[in-house]
Amino acid sequence: MDDAATDGADDGASERPGEPQTGDAFGEMLRDHHAGEETYQIIERDDGWIGPSAGGEHYFSEFDEWTELEQRAMGHVDGRVLDVGCGAGRHALYLQNEGHDVTGIDLSPGAVAVARERGVEDVREVDVADVAEAFDADTFDSVVMMGNNFGLVGTADRAPGILDALAEVATDDATLVAQTRDPTVTDDDDHVAYHEFNRERGRLPGALRIRVRYGGLATEWSDYLMAAPETMADLAGETPWDLDETLEPDEQLTDAGGDYVGILTR
Ligand SMILES: C[S@@+](CC[C@H](N)C(=O)[O-])C[C@H]1O[C@@H](n2cnc3c(N)ncnc32)[C@H](O)[C@@H]1O
């Protein structure tokens, strides 16, 4: 057997043709969209399920293209704002134009670069888990986690720590505007089976473990929580935040339903 034939057998999965390279898949998608290319993203879940998700166009959309639910959520934002996982900065830009002092944070270098190029004045590469180290206490009057970004609390174990850290950098009368969806409002067999798989391994049903794929790139695997209102209330109850109300859409955003925005105060 020649060297080439034995090399492939010994080098492991990372050398397999077609295996994605770990990198800033989401950020590259945003950069390409910003450069005028047509883009897409694929979500891969840790049970092997894969599916298409919103492409760049969604992340660059303007206020009047948003759902009525997202538009209404912006009415709960006050004062100085922290936009958590700001992506290409659609909420940060809207709020900045409305006169708010806005800081956007994102883990993706590509997202930070694109948001900055689009005009977000203060955008930084910060992991939501590190906000208490990145900002002074009592800095923000509002924290927004839009585009289902309540999901960034990750899992039931991680959520209270992240919500505590966000409370630390928020003022005493701050508001947290957190979008997500109740994952159990679905009759899709694959999703129902995944929720059961999660319960069996001691996770909340909507505690997704996913990565984003774009071209030959994949992000690191990460935890992203889809939470029913009762779950959001329970997790917040362990922290300074309380779930005051939920904003329900006039029309559900997806066929499955379950979309809402939680309004939490301290
Ligand atoms: C679903 S997108 C939402 C983007 C934006 N909020 C919107 O609605 O257009 C999720 C964003 O969160 C960012 N993100 C993922 N993990 C993060 C983390 N640990 N800390 C901060 N941002 C994170 C991603 O890079 C991505 O930009």
PDB file of C-alpha atoms and ligand atoms in Angstrom:
ATOM      1  CA  MET A   1       0.000   0.000   0.000  1.00  0.00           C
ATOM      2  CA  ASP A   2       1.400   3.417  -0.854  1.00  0.00           C
ATOM      3  CA  ASP A   3       1.761   6.305   1.619  1.00  0.00           C
ATOM      4  CA  ALA A   4      -1.209   8.241   0.300  1.00  0.00           C
ATOM      5  CA  ALA A   5      -3.527   5.304   0.911  1.00  0.00           C
ATOM      6  CA  THR A   6      -2.349   4.688   4.498  1.00  0.00           C
ATOM      7  CA  ASP A   7      -2.266   8.426   5.398  1.00  0.00           C
ATOM      8  CA  GLY A   8      -6.013   8.817   4.979  1.00  0.00           C
ATOM      9  CA  ALA A   9      -6.761   5.819   7.196  1.00  0.00           C
ATOM     10  CA  ASP A  10      -4.545   7.008  10.056  1.00  0.00           C
ATOM     11  CA  ASP A  11      -5.227  10.728  10.210  1.00  0.00           C
ATOM     12  CA  GLY A  12      -8.680  10.701  11.805  1.00  0.00           C
ATOM     13  CA  ALA A  13     -11.903  12.564  11.184  1.00  0.00           C
ATOM     14  CA  SER A  14     -10.431  16.063  10.786  1.00  0.00           C
ATOM     15  CA  GLU A  15      -8.631  14.920   7.624  1.00  0.00           C
ATOM     16  CA  ARG A  16     -11.740  13.455   5.992  1.00  0.00           C
ATOM     17  CA  PRO A  17     -12.633  15.197   2.747  1.00  0.00           C
ATOM     18  CA  GLY A  18     -15.777  17.244   3.346  1.00  0.00           C
ATOM     19  CA  GLU A  19     -15.211  17.728   7.090  1.00  0.00           C
ATOM     20  CA  PRO A  20     -15.706  21.429   7.870  1.00  0.00           C
ATOM     21  CA  GLN A  21     -12.897  23.499   9.281  1.00  0.00           C
ATOM     22  CA  THR A  22     -13.713  25.071  12.660  1.00  0.00           C
ATOM     23  CA  GLY A  23     -13.940  28.839  12.314  1.00  0.00           C
ATOM     24  CA  ASP A  24     -16.153  31.920  12.180  1.00  0.00           C
ATOM     25  CA  ALA A  25     -18.809  30.434   9.886  1.00  0.00           C
ATOM     26  CA  PHE A  26     -21.530  32.897  10.940  1.00  0.00           C
ATOM     27  CA  GLY A  27     -19.194  35.891  10.637  1.00  0.00           C
ATOM     28  CA  GLU A  28     -18.024  34.805   7.187  1.00  0.00           C
ATOM     29  CA  MET A  29     -21.641  34.508   6.094  1.00  0.00           C
ATOM     30  CA  LEU A  30     -22.272  38.097   7.273  1.00  0.00           C
ATOM     31  CA  ARG A  31     -19.073  39.365   5.601  1.00  0.00           C
ATOM     32  CA  ASP A  32     -20.094  37.743   2.299  1.00  0.00           C
ATOM     33  CA  HIS A  33     -23.598  39.171   2.481  1.00  0.00           C
ATOM     34  CA  HIS A  34     -22.122  42.582   3.234  1.00  0.00           C
ATOM     35  CA  ALA A  35     -19.948  42.172   0.108  1.00  0.00           C
ATOM     36  CA  GLY A  36     -23.090  41.594  -1.954  1.00  0.00           C
ATOM     37  CA  GLU A  37     -23.123  37.806  -2.154  1.00  0.00           C
ATOM     38  CA  GLU A  38     -26.182  35.626  -1.701  1.00  0.00           C
ATOM     39  CA  THR A  39     -25.762  33.698   1.543  1.00  0.00           C
ATOM     40  CA  TYR A  40     -27.344  30.925   3.613  1.00  0.00           C
ATOM     41  CA  GLN A  41     -26.517  29.105   6.820  1.00  0.00           C
ATOM     42  CA  ILE A  42     -26.998  25.513   7.843  1.00  0.00           C
ATOM     43  CA  ILE A  43     -27.709  24.535  11.440  1.00  0.00           C
ATOM     44  CA  GLU A  44     -26.319  21.166  12.532  1.00  0.00           C
ATOM     45  CA  ARG A  45     -27.646  19.666  15.771  1.00  0.00           C
ATOM     46  CA  ASP A  46     -25.879  17.079  17.908  1.00  0.00           C
ATOM     47  CA  ASP A  47     -28.430  14.361  17.072  1.00  0.00           C
ATOM     48  CA  GLY A  48     -27.336  14.582  13.430  1.00  0.00           C
ATOM     49  CA  TRP A  49     -30.278  16.717  12.290  1.00  0.00           C
ATOM     50  CA  ILE A  50     -29.344  19.464   9.833  1.00  0.00           C
ATOM     51  CA  GLY A  51     -31.514  22.203   8.387  1.00  0.00           C
ATOM     52  CA  PRO A  52     -31.387  25.548   6.613  1.00  0.00           C
ATOM     53  CA  SER A  53     -31.727  28.740   8.620  1.00  0.00           C
ATOM     54  CA  ALA A  54     -31.963  32.434   7.802  1.00  0.00           C
ATOM     55  CA  GLY A  55     -29.361  33.775   5.389  1.00  0.00           C
ATOM     56  CA  GLY A  56     -27.599  37.130   5.538  1.00  0.00           C
ATOM     57  CA  GLU A  57     -30.601  39.091   4.299  1.00  0.00           C
ATOM     58  CA  HIS A  58     -32.472  38.472   7.571  1.00  0.00           C
ATOM     59  CA  TYR A  59     -29.586  39.786   9.677  1.00  0.00           C
ATOM     60  CA  PHE A  60     -29.385  43.008   7.656  1.00  0.00           C
ATOM     61  CA  SER A  61     -33.119  43.690   7.668  1.00  0.00           C
ATOM     62  CA  GLU A  62     -34.497  47.113   8.587  1.00  0.00           C
ATOM     63  CA  PHE A  63     -37.113  47.901  11.257  1.00  0.00           C
ATOM     64  CA  ASP A  64     -40.016  48.061   8.790  1.00  0.00           C
ATOM     65  CA  GLU A  65     -39.133  44.559   7.529  1.00  0.00           C
ATOM     66  CA  TRP A  66     -39.166  43.028  11.035  1.00  0.00           C
ATOM     67  CA  THR A  67     -42.053  41.149  12.531  1.00  0.00           C
ATOM     68  CA  GLU A  68     -44.564  43.153  14.486  1.00  0.00           C
ATOM     69  CA  LEU A  69     -43.339  41.273  17.615  1.00  0.00           C
ATOM     70  CA  GLU A  70     -39.746  42.468  17.164  1.00  0.00           C
ATOM     71  CA  GLN A  71     -40.922  46.005  16.454  1.00  0.00           C
ATOM     72  CA  ARG A  72     -43.101  46.023  19.588  1.00  0.00           C
ATOM     73  CA  ALA A  73     -40.220  44.661  21.696  1.00  0.00           C
ATOM     74  CA  MET A  74     -38.145  47.748  20.849  1.00  0.00           C
ATOM     75  CA  GLY A  75     -40.756  49.851  22.670  1.00  0.00           C
ATOM     76  CA  HIS A  76     -39.542  48.300  25.953  1.00  0.00           C
ATOM     77  CA  VAL A  77     -35.979  49.528  25.491  1.00  0.00           C
ATOM     78  CA  ASP A  78     -34.870  52.510  27.518  1.00  0.00           C
ATOM     79  CA  GLY A  79     -31.653  54.451  28.127  1.00  0.00           C
ATOM     80  CA  ARG A  80     -28.204  52.963  27.563  1.00  0.00           C
ATOM     81  CA  VAL A  81     -28.398  49.606  25.802  1.00  0.00           C
ATOM     82  CA  LEU A  82     -26.343  46.402  25.688  1.00  0.00           C
ATOM     83  CA  ASP A  83     -27.167  44.355  22.537  1.00  0.00           C
ATOM     84  CA  VAL A  84     -26.071  40.788  23.305  1.00  0.00           C
ATOM     85  CA  GLY A  85     -25.018  38.787  20.246  1.00  0.00           C
ATOM     86  CA  CYS A  86     -25.652  41.793  18.007  1.00  0.00           C
ATOM     87  CA  GLY A  87     -24.759  40.018  14.745  1.00  0.00           C
ATOM     88  CA  ALA A  88     -24.670  42.510  11.858  1.00  0.00           C
ATOM     89  CA  GLY A  89     -26.164  45.093  14.219  1.00  0.00           C
ATOM     90  CA  ARG A  90     -29.741  45.466  12.990  1.00  0.00           C
ATOM     91  CA  HIS A  91     -31.178  46.167  16.464  1.00  0.00           C
ATOM     92  CA  ALA A  92     -28.138  48.183  17.581  1.00  0.00           C
ATOM     93  CA  LEU A  93     -28.377  50.415  14.507  1.00  0.00           C
ATOM     94  CA  TYR A  94     -32.118  50.955  14.924  1.00  0.00           C
ATOM     95  CA  LEU A  95     -31.717  51.835  18.616  1.00  0.00           C
ATOM     96  CA  GLN A  96     -28.699  54.050  17.941  1.00  0.00           C
ATOM     97  CA  ASN A  97     -30.730  55.952  15.343  1.00  0.00           C
ATOM     98  CA  GLU A  98     -33.508  56.332  17.921  1.00  0.00           C
ATOM     99  CA  GLY A  99     -31.021  58.199  20.125  1.00  0.00           C
ATOM    100  CA  HIS A 100     -29.895  55.409  22.468  1.00  0.00           C
ATOM    101  CA  ASP A 101     -26.299  54.983  23.547  1.00  0.00           C
ATOM    102  CA  VAL A 102     -25.746  51.381  22.352  1.00  0.00           C
ATOM    103  CA  THR A 103     -22.981  48.860  22.930  1.00  0.00           C
ATOM    104  CA  GLY A 104     -23.076  45.704  20.817  1.00  0.00           C
ATOM    105  CA  ILE A 105     -21.193  42.556  21.788  1.00  0.00           C
ATOM    106  CA  ASP A 106     -20.634  39.426  19.755  1.00  0.00           C
ATOM    107  CA  LEU A 107     -18.350  36.398  19.897  1.00  0.00           C
ATOM    108  CA  SER A 108     -17.876  36.413  16.124  1.00  0.00           C
ATOM    109  CA  PRO A 109     -15.037  38.605  14.793  1.00  0.00           C
ATOM    110  CA  GLY A 110     -16.805  38.778  11.431  1.00  0.00           C
ATOM    111  CA  ALA A 111     -20.060  39.956  13.022  1.00  0.00           C
ATOM    112  CA  VAL A 112     -18.196  42.636  15.000  1.00  0.00           C
ATOM    113  CA  ALA A 113     -16.391  43.848  11.865  1.00  0.00           C
ATOM    114  CA  VAL A 114     -19.591  43.987   9.804  1.00  0.00           C
ATOM    115  CA  ALA A 115     -21.600  45.717  12.555  1.00  0.00           C
ATOM    116  CA  ARG A 116     -18.824  48.301  12.873  1.00  0.00           C
ATOM    117  CA  GLU A 117     -18.672  48.858   9.107  1.00  0.00           C
ATOM    118  CA  ARG A 118     -22.438  49.316   9.057  1.00  0.00           C
ATOM    119  CA  GLY A 119     -22.161  52.094  11.625  1.00  0.00           C
ATOM    120  CA  VAL A 120     -22.585  50.604  15.094  1.00  0.00           C
ATOM    121  CA  GLU A 121     -20.444  53.062  17.030  1.00  0.00           C
ATOM    122  CA  ASP A 122     -19.500  50.819  19.961  1.00  0.00           C
ATOM    123  CA  VAL A 123     -19.238  47.115  19.123  1.00  0.00           C
ATOM    124  CA  ARG A 124     -16.868  44.724  20.830  1.00  0.00           C
ATOM    125  CA  GLU A 125     -15.778  41.107  20.593  1.00  0.00           C
ATOM    126  CA  VAL A 126     -17.025  39.900  23.983  1.00  0.00           C
ATOM    127  CA  ASP A 127     -18.503  36.535  25.010  1.00  0.00           C
ATOM    128  CA  VAL A 128     -21.779  37.023  26.911  1.00  0.00           C
ATOM    129  CA  ALA A 129     -20.279  34.832  29.647  1.00  0.00           C
ATOM    130  CA  ASP A 130     -17.594  37.508  30.207  1.00  0.00           C
ATOM    131  CA  VAL A 131     -19.745  40.657  30.415  1.00  0.00           C
ATOM    132  CA  ALA A 132     -19.042  41.223  34.104  1.00  0.00           C
ATOM    133  CA  GLU A 133     -15.300  41.405  33.320  1.00  0.00           C
ATOM    134  CA  ALA A 134     -15.806  43.543  30.202  1.00  0.00           C
ATOM    135  CA  PHE A 135     -18.058  46.281  31.668  1.00  0.00           C
ATOM    136  CA  ASP A 136     -18.449  48.245  34.887  1.00  0.00           C
ATOM    137  CA  ALA A 137     -21.344  47.445  37.207  1.00  0.00           C
ATOM    138  CA  ASP A 138     -24.561  49.481  36.768  1.00  0.00           C
ATOM    139  CA  THR A 139     -23.760  50.466  33.175  1.00  0.00           C
ATOM    140  CA  PHE A 140     -26.810  49.495  31.093  1.00  0.00           C
ATOM    141  CA  ASP A 141     -30.476  50.516  31.470  1.00  0.00           C
ATOM    142  CA  SER A 142     -31.585  47.867  28.951  1.00  0.00           C
ATOM    143  CA  VAL A 143     -30.177  44.559  27.770  1.00  0.00           C
ATOM    144  CA  VAL A 144     -31.530  43.150  24.508  1.00  0.00           C
ATOM    145  CA  MET A 145     -31.251  39.516  23.441  1.00  0.00           C
ATOM    146  CA  MET A 146     -33.096  39.616  20.124  1.00  0.00           C
ATOM    147  CA  GLY A 147     -33.184  37.141  17.235  1.00  0.00           C
ATOM    148  CA  ASN A 148     -33.872  34.321  19.746  1.00  0.00           C
ATOM    149  CA  ASN A 149     -30.734  35.318  21.634  1.00  0.00           C
ATOM    150  CA  PHE A 150     -32.132  34.447  25.061  1.00  0.00           C
ATOM    151  CA  GLY A 151     -30.692  31.178  23.711  1.00  0.00           C
ATOM    152  CA  LEU A 152     -27.187  32.399  24.581  1.00  0.00           C
ATOM    153  CA  VAL A 153     -27.844  31.520  28.249  1.00  0.00           C
ATOM    154  CA  GLY A 154     -27.100  28.001  26.962  1.00  0.00           C
ATOM    155  CA  THR A 155     -28.372  25.406  29.425  1.00  0.00           C
ATOM    156  CA  ALA A 156     -30.230  25.273  32.738  1.00  0.00           C
ATOM    157  CA  ASP A 157     -26.846  24.998  34.488  1.00  0.00           C
ATOM    158  CA  ARG A 158     -25.235  27.975  32.725  1.00  0.00           C
ATOM    159  CA  ALA A 159     -28.263  30.288  32.527  1.00  0.00           C
ATOM    160  CA  PRO A 160     -28.306  31.648  36.110  1.00  0.00           C
ATOM    161  CA  GLY A 161     -24.603  32.596  35.947  1.00  0.00           C
ATOM    162  CA  ILE A 162     -25.061  34.450  32.665  1.00  0.00           C
ATOM    163  CA  LEU A 163     -28.244  36.181  33.839  1.00  0.00           C
ATOM    164  CA  ASP A 164     -26.417  37.161  37.076  1.00  0.00           C
ATOM    165  CA  ALA A 165     -23.544  38.631  35.053  1.00  0.00           C
ATOM    166  CA  LEU A 166     -25.995  40.620  32.890  1.00  0.00           C
ATOM    167  CA  ALA A 167     -27.722  41.874  36.055  1.00  0.00           C
ATOM    168  CA  GLU A 168     -24.363  42.984  37.420  1.00  0.00           C
ATOM    169  CA  VAL A 169     -23.631  45.259  34.457  1.00  0.00           C
ATOM    170  CA  ALA A 170     -27.248  46.522  34.390  1.00  0.00           C
ATOM    171  CA  THR A 171     -28.727  49.288  36.541  1.00  0.00           C
ATOM    172  CA  ASP A 172     -31.094  48.487  39.430  1.00  0.00           C
ATOM    173  CA  ASP A 173     -34.199  49.327  37.383  1.00  0.00           C
ATOM    174  CA  ALA A 174     -32.953  47.837  34.094  1.00  0.00           C
ATOM    175  CA  THR A 175     -35.066  45.872  31.606  1.00  0.00           C
ATOM    176  CA  LEU A 176     -34.006  42.705  29.814  1.00  0.00           C
ATOM    177  CA  VAL A 177     -35.766  42.197  26.462  1.00  0.00           C
ATOM    178  CA  ALA A 178     -35.289  38.525  25.575  1.00  0.00           C
ATOM    179  CA  GLN A 179     -36.592  36.772  22.475  1.00  0.00           C
ATOM    180  CA  THR A 180     -36.957  32.993  22.242  1.00  0.00           C
ATOM    181  CA  ARG A 181     -39.552  30.352  21.443  1.00  0.00           C
ATOM    182  CA  ASP A 182     -41.263  27.580  23.336  1.00  0.00           C
ATOM    183  CA  PRO A 183     -39.635  24.532  21.707  1.00  0.00           C
ATOM    184  CA  THR A 184     -42.364  22.136  22.730  1.00  0.00           C
ATOM    185  CA  VAL A 185     -44.969  23.859  20.514  1.00  0.00           C
ATOM    186  CA  THR A 186     -44.228  21.595  17.573  1.00  0.00           C
ATOM    187  CA  ASP A 187     -45.436  18.324  16.127  1.00  0.00           C
ATOM    188  CA  ASP A 188     -42.304  17.790  14.013  1.00  0.00           C
ATOM    189  CA  ASP A 189     -41.246  14.192  14.797  1.00  0.00           C
ATOM    190  CA  ASP A 190     -37.503  14.996  14.610  1.00  0.00           C
ATOM    191  CA  HIS A 191     -37.814  17.864  17.063  1.00  0.00           C
ATOM    192  CA  VAL A 192     -40.113  15.954  19.441  1.00  0.00           C
ATOM    193  CA  ALA A 193     -37.598  13.055  19.444  1.00  0.00           C
ATOM    194  CA  TYR A 194     -34.747  15.511  20.168  1.00  0.00           C
ATOM    195  CA  HIS A 195     -36.646  17.007  23.115  1.00  0.00           C
ATOM    196  CA  GLU A 196     -37.081  13.483  24.519  1.00  0.00           C
ATOM    197  CA  PHE A 197     -33.371  12.720  23.899  1.00  0.00           C
ATOM    198  CA  ASN A 198     -32.541  15.892  25.866  1.00  0.00           C
ATOM    199  CA  ARG A 199     -34.832  14.996  28.772  1.00  0.00           C
ATOM    200  CA  GLU A 200     -33.247  11.532  28.937  1.00  0.00           C
ATOM    201  CA  ARG A 201     -29.766  13.037  29.205  1.00  0.00           C
ATOM    202  CA  GLY A 202     -30.891  15.474  31.925  1.00  0.00           C
ATOM    203  CA  ARG A 203     -31.213  18.595  29.768  1.00  0.00           C
ATOM    204  CA  LEU A 204     -34.150  20.919  29.221  1.00  0.00           C
ATOM    205  CA  PRO A 205     -36.036  19.824  26.084  1.00  0.00           C
ATOM    206  CA  GLY A 206     -35.013  22.960  24.175  1.00  0.00           C
ATOM    207  CA  ALA A 207     -31.341  22.933  25.259  1.00  0.00           C
ATOM    208  CA  LEU A 208     -30.006  22.677  21.718  1.00  0.00           C
ATOM    209  CA  ARG A 209     -26.400  21.744  21.068  1.00  0.00           C
ATOM    210  CA  ILE A 210     -25.670  23.142  17.636  1.00  0.00           C
ATOM    211  CA  ARG A 211     -23.111  24.543  15.270  1.00  0.00           C
ATOM    212  CA  VAL A 212     -23.503  26.827  12.274  1.00  0.00           C
ATOM    213  CA  ARG A 213     -22.092  25.729   8.933  1.00  0.00           C
ATOM    214  CA  TYR A 214     -21.333  27.973   5.983  1.00  0.00           C
ATOM    215  CA  GLY A 215     -19.208  26.902   3.035  1.00  0.00           C
ATOM    216  CA  GLY A 216     -16.349  24.798   4.346  1.00  0.00           C
ATOM    217  CA  LEU A 217     -16.571  26.327   7.832  1.00  0.00           C
ATOM    218  CA  ALA A 218     -18.331  25.309  11.032  1.00  0.00           C
ATOM    219  CA  THR A 219     -18.501  27.235  14.297  1.00  0.00           C
ATOM    220  CA  GLU A 220     -17.556  25.489  17.539  1.00  0.00           C
ATOM    221  CA  TRP A 221     -20.411  23.437  18.990  1.00  0.00           C
ATOM    222  CA  SER A 222     -22.379  25.560  21.466  1.00  0.00           C
ATOM    223  CA  ASP A 223     -25.452  25.375  23.681  1.00  0.00           C
ATOM    224  CA  TYR A 224     -28.457  27.452  22.632  1.00  0.00           C
ATOM    225  CA  LEU A 225     -31.618  27.342  24.731  1.00  0.00           C
ATOM    226  CA  MET A 226     -35.136  27.571  23.415  1.00  0.00           C
ATOM    227  CA  ALA A 227     -37.240  28.179  26.520  1.00  0.00           C
ATOM    228  CA  ALA A 228     -40.954  28.134  27.289  1.00  0.00           C
ATOM    229  CA  PRO A 229     -42.138  31.139  29.348  1.00  0.00           C
ATOM    230  CA  GLU A 230     -42.300  28.966  32.518  1.00  0.00           C
ATOM    231  CA  THR A 231     -38.682  27.926  31.949  1.00  0.00           C
ATOM    232  CA  MET A 232     -37.584  31.529  31.407  1.00  0.00           C
ATOM    233  CA  ALA A 233     -39.404  32.526  34.615  1.00  0.00           C
ATOM    234  CA  ASP A 234     -37.827  29.629  36.590  1.00  0.00           C
ATOM    235  CA  LEU A 235     -34.288  30.360  35.376  1.00  0.00           C
ATOM    236  CA  ALA A 236     -34.664  34.105  35.986  1.00  0.00           C
ATOM    237  CA  GLY A 237     -36.100  33.376  39.437  1.00  0.00           C
ATOM    238  CA  GLU A 238     -32.656  32.143  40.523  1.00  0.00           C
ATOM    239  CA  THR A 239     -31.191  35.566  39.588  1.00  0.00           C
ATOM    240  CA  PRO A 240     -32.027  39.259  40.215  1.00  0.00           C
ATOM    241  CA  TRP A 241     -34.326  39.219  37.140  1.00  0.00           C
ATOM    242  CA  ASP A 242     -38.096  38.542  37.170  1.00  0.00           C
ATOM    243  CA  LEU A 243     -40.184  37.755  34.121  1.00  0.00           C
ATOM    244  CA  ASP A 244     -42.791  40.558  34.205  1.00  0.00           C
ATOM    245  CA  GLU A 245     -44.645  39.869  30.980  1.00  0.00           C
ATOM    246  CA  THR A 246     -44.418  38.052  27.689  1.00  0.00           C
ATOM    247  CA  LEU A 247     -45.120  39.729  24.364  1.00  0.00           C
ATOM    248  CA  GLU A 248     -46.934  37.347  22.054  1.00  0.00           C
ATOM    249  CA  PRO A 249     -46.974  37.854  18.297  1.00  0.00           C
ATOM    250  CA  ASP A 250     -50.162  38.723  16.434  1.00  0.00           C
ATOM    251  CA  GLU A 251     -49.133  35.914  14.112  1.00  0.00           C
ATOM    252  CA  GLN A 252     -46.592  33.213  14.910  1.00  0.00           C
ATOM    253  CA  LEU A 253     -43.308  33.659  13.063  1.00  0.00           C
ATOM    254  CA  THR A 254     -42.889  29.993  12.211  1.00  0.00           C
ATOM    255  CA  ASP A 255     -45.392  27.301  11.353  1.00  0.00           C
ATOM    256  CA  ALA A 256     -44.573  25.622  14.647  1.00  0.00           C
ATOM    257  CA  GLY A 257     -45.434  28.691  16.764  1.00  0.00           C
ATOM    258  CA  GLY A 258     -44.265  29.349  20.296  1.00  0.00           C
ATOM    259  CA  ASP A 259     -42.467  32.624  19.515  1.00  0.00           C
ATOM    260  CA  TYR A 260     -42.462  35.328  22.199  1.00  0.00           C
ATOM    261  CA  VAL A 261     -40.377  38.043  23.830  1.00  0.00           C
ATOM    262  CA  GLY A 262     -39.882  38.032  27.593  1.00  0.00           C
ATOM    263  CA  ILE A 263     -39.746  41.384  29.393  1.00  0.00           C
ATOM    264  CA  LEU A 264     -37.721  40.969  32.573  1.00  0.00           C
ATOM    265  CA  THR A 265     -36.960  43.546  35.231  1.00  0.00           C
ATOM    266  CA  ARG A 266     -34.861  43.524  38.394  1.00  0.00           C
TER     267      ARG A 266
HETATM  268  C1  LIG B   1     -29.081  34.167  15.838  1.00  0.00           C
HETATM  269  S1  LIG B   1     -27.779  35.362  15.695  1.00  0.00           S
HETATM  270  C2  LIG B   1     -28.689  36.817  16.165  1.00  0.00           C
HETATM  271  C3  LIG B   1     -28.014  38.091  15.727  1.00  0.00           C
HETATM  272  C4  LIG B   1     -28.789  39.393  16.030  1.00  0.00           C
HETATM  273  N1  LIG B   1     -29.162  39.495  17.417  1.00  0.00           N
HETATM  274  C5  LIG B   1     -29.992  39.491  15.135  1.00  0.00           C
HETATM  275  O1  LIG B   1     -31.107  39.200  15.582  1.00  0.00           O
HETATM  276  O2  LIG B   1     -29.840  39.873  13.962  1.00  0.00           O
HETATM  277  C6  LIG B   1     -26.804  34.979  17.134  1.00  0.00           C
HETATM  278  C7  LIG B   1     -25.601  35.901  17.351  1.00  0.00           C
HETATM  279  O3  LIG B   1     -25.038  35.619  18.636  1.00  0.00           O
HETATM  280  C8  LIG B   1     -23.619  35.564  18.515  1.00  0.00           C
HETATM  281  N2  LIG B   1     -23.071  34.730  19.621  1.00  0.00           N
HETATM  282  C9  LIG B   1     -23.038  33.380  19.695  1.00  0.00           C
HETATM  283  N3  LIG B   1     -22.506  32.994  20.868  1.00  0.00           N
HETATM  284  C10 LIG B   1     -22.198  34.133  21.549  1.00  0.00           C
HETATM  285  C11 LIG B   1     -21.638  34.386  22.826  1.00  0.00           C
HETATM  286  N4  LIG B   1     -21.275  33.373  23.632  1.00  0.00           N
HETATM  287  N5  LIG B   1     -21.455  35.663  23.221  1.00  0.00           N
HETATM  288  C12 LIG B   1     -21.822  36.694  22.393  1.00  0.00           C
HETATM  289  N6  LIG B   1     -22.379  36.513  21.174  1.00  0.00           N
HETATM  290  C13 LIG B   1     -22.563  35.252  20.759  1.00  0.00           C
HETATM  291  C14 LIG B   1     -23.398  34.971  17.137  1.00  0.00           C
HETATM  292  O4  LIG B   1     -22.086  35.212  16.661  1.00  0.00           O
HETATM  293  C15 LIG B   1     -24.482  35.675  16.343  1.00  0.00           C
HETATM  294  O5  LIG B   1     -24.031  36.914  15.855  1.00  0.00           O
END
